[in-house]
mmCIF file of C-alpha atoms in Angstrom:
data_model
loop_
_atom_site.group_PDB
_atom_site.id
_atom_site.type_symbol
_atom_site.label_atom_id
_atom_site.label_comp_id
_atom_site.label_asym_id
_atom_site.label_seq_id
_atom_site.Cartn_x
_atom_site.Cartn_y
_atom_site.Cartn_z
ATOM 1 C CA MET A 69 36.119 -86.075 27.049
ATOM 2 C CA ILE A 70 37.396 -86.483 30.603
ATOM 3 C CA TRP A 71 41.091 -86.043 29.902
ATOM 4 C CA LYS A 72 40.620 -83.136 27.581
ATOM 5 C CA ASN A 73 38.477 -81.291 30.120
ATOM 6 C CA LEU A 74 41.003 -81.895 32.841
ATOM 7 C CA SER A 75 43.873 -80.830 30.639
ATOM 8 C CA ASP A 76 42.138 -77.502 30.094
ATOM 9 C CA LYS A 77 42.144 -77.019 33.850
ATOM 10 C CA LEU A 78 45.749 -78.097 34.248
ATOM 11 C CA ASN A 79 47.010 -76.240 31.193
ATOM 12 C CA ILE A 80 49.315 -79.096 30.248
ATOM 13 C CA PHE A 81 48.764 -79.655 26.564
ATOM 14 C CA PHE A 82 52.543 -79.181 26.242
ATOM 15 C CA VAL A 83 52.682 -82.984 26.316
ATOM 16 C CA VAL A 84 51.708 -82.891 22.659
ATOM 17 C CA ILE A 85 55.011 -81.289 21.716
ATOM 18 C CA ILE A 86 57.475 -82.851 24.115
ATOM 19 C CA ILE A 87 58.468 -85.277 21.415
ATOM 20 C CA GLY A 88 56.228 -85.293 18.420
ATOM 21 C CA VAL A 89 56.252 -81.966 16.665
ATOM 22 C CA GLY A 90 59.902 -82.300 15.877
ATOM 23 C CA LEU A 91 59.416 -85.505 14.000
ATOM 24 C CA PRO A 92 59.002 -83.870 10.568
ATOM 25 C CA SER A 93 62.702 -83.059 10.819
ATOM 26 C CA LEU A 94 63.419 -86.727 10.223
ATOM 27 C CA ALA A 95 62.646 -86.227 6.560
ATOM 28 C CA LEU A 96 65.544 -83.822 6.219
ATOM 29 C CA GLY A 97 69.141 -84.705 5.639
ATOM 30 C CA GLN A 98 70.202 -83.151 8.909
ATOM 31 C CA GLN A 99 71.331 -84.869 12.039
ATOM 32 C CA SER A 100 68.098 -86.338 13.403
ATOM 33 C CA TYR A 101 68.130 -85.609 17.113
ATOM 34 C CA PHE A 102 64.511 -86.668 17.337
ATOM 35 C CA SER A 103 65.249 -90.004 15.722
ATOM 36 C CA ASP A 104 67.440 -90.823 18.708
ATOM 37 C CA LEU A 105 64.796 -89.434 21.059
ATOM 38 C CA LYS A 106 62.094 -91.594 19.511
ATOM 39 C CA GLN A 107 64.312 -94.647 19.796
ATOM 40 C CA THR A 108 64.753 -93.959 23.506
ATOM 41 C CA PHE A 109 61.003 -94.290 23.993
ATOM 42 C CA GLU A 110 60.734 -97.299 21.712
ATOM 43 C CA GLU A 111 63.299 -99.045 23.890
ATOM 44 C CA GLY A 112 61.013 -98.589 26.891
ATOM 45 C CA SER A 113 62.488 -95.575 28.674
ATOM 46 C CA VAL A 114 60.243 -93.150 30.558
ATOM 47 C CA PHE A 115 60.779 -89.393 30.637
ATOM 48 C CA LYS A 116 60.247 -87.959 34.122
ATOM 49 C CA ALA A 117 60.447 -84.282 35.032
ATOM 50 C CA ASP A 118 59.086 -81.468 37.143
ATOM 51 C CA PHE A 119 57.437 -78.819 35.005
ATOM 52 C CA HIS A 120 56.218 -75.268 35.095
ATOM 53 C CA HIS A 121 53.707 -74.376 32.426
ATOM 54 C CA GLN A 122 52.176 -71.042 31.563
ATOM 55 C CA THR A 123 49.961 -69.561 28.883
ATOM 56 C CA VAL A 124 49.954 -65.828 28.180
ATOM 57 C CA ASP A 125 46.871 -64.449 26.446
ATOM 58 C CA SER A 126 47.968 -62.278 23.528
ATOM 59 C CA TYR A 127 45.042 -59.875 23.924
ATOM 60 C CA THR A 128 44.661 -59.428 27.676
ATOM 61 C CA GLN A 129 48.158 -60.520 28.736
ATOM 62 C CA ASP A 130 46.496 -62.642 31.409
ATOM 63 C CA THR A 131 48.668 -65.547 32.495
ATOM 64 C CA VAL A 132 47.508 -68.996 33.556
ATOM 65 C CA ALA A 133 50.174 -71.181 35.143
ATOM 66 C CA SER A 134 50.523 -74.606 36.699
ATOM 67 C CA SER A 135 53.326 -76.728 38.044
ATOM 68 C CA GLY A 136 53.678 -80.416 38.684
ATOM 69 C CA ARG A 137 55.376 -83.589 37.583
ATOM 70 C CA ILE A 138 55.052 -85.769 34.500
ATOM 71 C CA TRP A 139 56.024 -89.253 33.412
ATOM 72 C CA VAL A 140 55.792 -90.118 29.703
ATOM 73 C CA GLY A 141 56.326 -93.564 28.205
ATOM 74 C CA GLY A 142 55.729 -94.993 24.771
ATOM 75 C CA GLN A 143 52.026 -95.795 25.304
ATOM 76 C CA GLN A 144 51.477 -94.498 28.823
ATOM 77 C CA TYR A 145 51.644 -91.266 30.736
ATOM 78 C CA ARG A 146 51.032 -89.804 34.156
ATOM 79 C CA VAL A 147 50.548 -86.190 35.199
ATOM 80 C CA GLU A 148 50.290 -84.745 38.705
ATOM 81 C CA ALA A 149 49.429 -81.066 39.052
ATOM 82 C CA ASP A 150 47.102 -78.746 40.963
ATOM 83 C CA ASN A 151 45.735 -81.494 43.254
ATOM 84 C CA LYS A 152 44.754 -83.596 40.265
ATOM 85 C CA SER A 153 46.316 -86.745 38.872
ATOM 86 C CA VAL A 154 45.877 -88.478 35.525
ATOM 87 C CA VAL A 155 47.171 -91.905 34.585
ATOM 88 C CA VAL A 156 46.753 -93.550 31.190
ATOM 89 C CA ASP A 157 48.048 -97.115 30.986
ATOM 90 C CA GLY A 158 47.196 -97.682 27.339
ATOM 91 C CA GLU A 159 43.788 -99.252 28.034
ATOM 92 C CA THR A 160 42.258 -97.223 30.866
ATOM 93 C CA SER A 161 42.231 -93.540 31.782
ATOM 94 C CA THR A 162 42.018 -92.783 35.505
ATOM 95 C CA VAL A 163 41.557 -89.263 36.841
ATOM 96 C CA TYR A 164 41.662 -88.377 40.547
ATOM 97 C CA ASP A 165 40.524 -84.959 41.791
ATOM 98 C CA GLU A 166 41.862 -84.526 45.320
ATOM 99 C CA ASP A 167 39.716 -81.476 46.050
ATOM 100 C CA ARG A 168 36.522 -83.401 45.263
ATOM 101 C CA ASN A 169 37.926 -86.746 46.407
ATOM 102 C CA ARG A 170 36.544 -88.247 43.208
ATOM 103 C CA VAL A 171 37.936 -90.804 40.772
ATOM 104 C CA ILE A 172 36.731 -91.083 37.181
ATOM 105 C CA ILE A 173 37.654 -94.242 35.285
ATOM 106 C CA SER A 174 37.007 -94.549 31.570
ATOM 107 C CA LYS A 175 38.006 -96.717 28.640
ATOM 108 C CA TYR A 176 41.000 -95.215 26.929
ATOM 109 C CA GLU A 177 40.455 -94.270 23.278
ATOM 110 C CA PRO A 178 43.786 -93.168 21.736
ATOM 111 C CA GLU A 179 42.107 -91.740 18.639
ATOM 112 C CA ASP A 180 40.201 -89.295 20.860
ATOM 113 C CA ASP A 181 43.219 -88.282 22.890
ATOM 114 C CA ASP A 182 45.203 -85.336 21.566
ATOM 115 C CA PHE A 183 47.793 -86.108 24.229
ATOM 116 C CA ALA A 184 48.367 -89.816 23.572
ATOM 117 C CA PRO A 185 52.069 -90.708 23.536
ATOM 118 C CA SER A 186 51.361 -93.011 20.606
ATOM 119 C CA ARG A 187 50.188 -89.996 18.601
ATOM 120 C CA ILE A 188 53.050 -87.906 19.878
ATOM 121 C CA LEU A 189 55.573 -90.426 18.625
ATOM 122 C CA ASN A 190 53.893 -90.546 15.230
ATOM 123 C CA GLY A 191 54.128 -86.785 14.833
ATOM 124 C CA VAL A 192 51.473 -84.202 15.465
ATOM 125 C CA ASP A 193 51.224 -82.393 12.182
ATOM 126 C CA SER A 194 53.063 -83.102 8.935
ATOM 127 C CA THR A 195 52.644 -79.471 7.880
ATOM 128 C CA PHE A 196 55.416 -78.390 10.249
ATOM 129 C CA THR A 197 58.756 -77.572 8.676
ATOM 130 C CA VAL A 198 62.102 -77.239 10.395
ATOM 131 C CA GLN A 199 63.492 -73.735 10.138
ATOM 132 C CA ALA A 200 66.521 -74.435 12.323
ATOM 133 C CA GLN A 201 68.113 -77.394 14.060
ATOM 134 C CA GLU A 202 71.428 -76.613 15.685
ATOM 135 C CA LYS A 203 73.574 -76.790 18.762
ATOM 136 C CA ARG A 204 73.665 -73.642 20.875
ATOM 137 C CA ASP A 205 76.214 -73.761 23.664
ATOM 138 C CA ASP A 206 75.027 -76.629 25.847
ATOM 139 C CA ASP A 207 71.599 -76.903 24.216
ATOM 140 C CA ILE A 208 70.103 -78.344 21.068
ATOM 141 C CA TYR A 209 67.734 -75.813 19.516
ATOM 142 C CA ILE A 210 64.891 -76.732 17.183
ATOM 143 C CA LEU A 211 62.678 -74.159 15.462
ATOM 144 C CA LEU A 212 59.516 -75.417 13.792
ATOM 145 C CA SER A 213 56.835 -73.469 11.959
ATOM 146 C CA SER A 214 53.665 -74.066 9.996
ATOM 147 C CA ASP A 215 51.757 -71.972 7.460
ATOM 148 C CA ASP A 216 48.652 -74.128 7.850
ATOM 149 C CA PRO A 217 45.886 -72.019 9.475
ATOM 150 C CA PHE A 218 44.507 -75.178 11.102
ATOM 151 C CA ALA A 219 47.811 -76.242 12.668
ATOM 152 C CA ILE A 220 47.905 -76.484 16.462
ATOM 153 C CA TYR A 221 50.764 -73.990 16.630
ATOM 154 C CA GLN A 222 52.288 -71.467 14.257
ATOM 155 C CA LYS A 223 55.763 -71.689 15.746
ATOM 156 C CA VAL A 224 57.463 -73.992 18.214
ATOM 157 C CA GLU A 225 60.892 -73.573 19.779
ATOM 158 C CA ILE A 226 62.331 -76.599 21.536
ATOM 159 C CA PHE A 227 65.403 -76.694 23.725
ATOM 160 C CA LEU A 228 67.007 -80.045 24.561
ATOM 161 C CA SER A 229 70.115 -80.876 26.493
ATOM 162 C CA LYS A 230 72.993 -82.489 24.633
ATOM 163 C CA SER A 231 71.698 -85.817 25.946
ATOM 164 C CA LEU A 232 68.287 -85.044 24.352
ATOM 165 C CA VAL A 233 66.466 -84.337 27.600
ATOM 166 C CA PRO A 234 63.703 -81.711 27.084
ATOM 167 C CA LYS A 235 64.492 -78.465 28.919
ATOM 168 C CA LYS A 236 62.076 -75.899 27.517
ATOM 169 C CA ILE A 237 59.336 -75.635 24.922
ATOM 170 C CA GLU A 238 57.820 -72.374 23.734
ATOM 171 C CA ALA A 239 54.962 -72.294 21.261
ATOM 172 C CA VAL A 240 52.778 -69.660 19.617
ATOM 173 C CA ASP A 241 49.262 -70.676 18.646
ATOM 174 C CA PRO A 242 47.119 -69.209 15.829
ATOM 175 C CA ALA A 243 45.736 -66.579 18.235
ATOM 176 C CA ASP A 244 49.307 -65.496 19.101
ATOM 177 C CA ASN A 245 48.999 -66.834 22.637
ATOM 178 C CA VAL A 246 52.401 -67.861 23.999
ATOM 179 C CA ILE A 247 52.663 -71.232 25.710
ATOM 180 C CA THR A 248 55.870 -71.928 27.622
ATOM 181 C CA THR A 249 56.875 -75.048 29.511
ATOM 182 C CA THR A 250 60.131 -75.469 31.355
ATOM 183 C CA PHE A 251 61.367 -78.759 32.756
ATOM 184 C CA SER A 252 63.659 -79.331 35.703
ATOM 185 C CA GLU A 253 65.212 -82.499 37.078
ATOM 186 C CA GLY A 254 64.375 -84.154 33.772
ATOM 187 C CA GLU A 255 65.681 -87.647 33.154
ATOM 188 C CA PHE A 256 65.040 -90.834 31.250
ATOM 189 C CA MET A 257 64.571 -93.854 33.450
ATOM 190 C CA ASP A 258 63.563 -97.489 33.339
ATOM 191 C CA PRO A 259 59.874 -98.084 34.065
ATOM 192 C CA GLU A 260 59.085 -99.066 37.635
ATOM 193 C CA LYS A 261 56.331 -101.285 38.954
ATOM 194 C CA GLY A 262 53.235 -99.247 39.690
ATOM 195 C CA MET A 263 54.529 -96.166 37.886
ATOM 196 C CA PHE A 264 51.405 -95.977 35.725
ATOM 197 C CA LYS A 265 48.928 -97.074 38.381
ATOM 198 C CA LEU A 266 46.962 -94.363 40.153
ATOM 199 C CA SER A 267 46.603 -94.551 43.924
ATOM 200 C CA TYR A 268 43.715 -92.844 45.689
ATOM 201 C CA PRO A 269 41.902 -93.094 49.051
ATOM 202 C CA GLU A 270 39.322 -95.813 49.639
ATOM 203 C CA SER A 271 36.908 -93.052 50.621
ATOM 204 C CA ALA A 272 37.013 -91.475 47.148
ATOM 205 C CA GLU A 273 33.823 -91.372 45.108
ATOM 206 C CA LYS A 274 34.275 -93.683 42.122
ATOM 207 C CA VAL A 275 32.687 -92.994 38.765
ATOM 208 C CA ASP A 276 33.263 -95.863 36.322
ATOM 209 C CA MET A 277 32.299 -94.908 32.781
ATOM 210 C CA ARG A 278 33.479 -98.128 31.158
ATOM 211 C CA ASN A 279 30.093 -99.832 31.470
#
């Protein structure tokens, strides 16, 4: 799959847990911070932020890092990082590789996309349980864990601002690799015209896989 292959290069699967993994907390009788967060997206707001993402291999301690900018809406998203751009508008996935000056256009299949905002908003994995959900100074701290050996992550720590803007996400996968994403200049904004339309040079090689 085009997007999945590119995401491996960009190391940005953090999108999966920006919103969704906290959703199991809604079943608890606690204050549901994520309920308000979900409503923000349902009302049409877009989360925009600069990010720095890194993965540390538990065995070798090798670190792979990338930085860029993201926009996430209810059914759409856009990622720009490492001279590559991805835009999903809900129907079409468009990927532009600046280094190769190549554009790949494909039909968007949400059921095949681990990163689809629609799946994020529906929750990633119902096996997650909330171990903690509390205010810490100026942050909201969420600790999630799963005993399921097939879960995407064993543990996820999420830090939000008091206004529910994501600030940091740290996760540990089944191989004990540590995945950390920090966000800066994060904000929720109204969608703008052309926000989820990818621009690229006329000279770019175009590969249309929709036919």
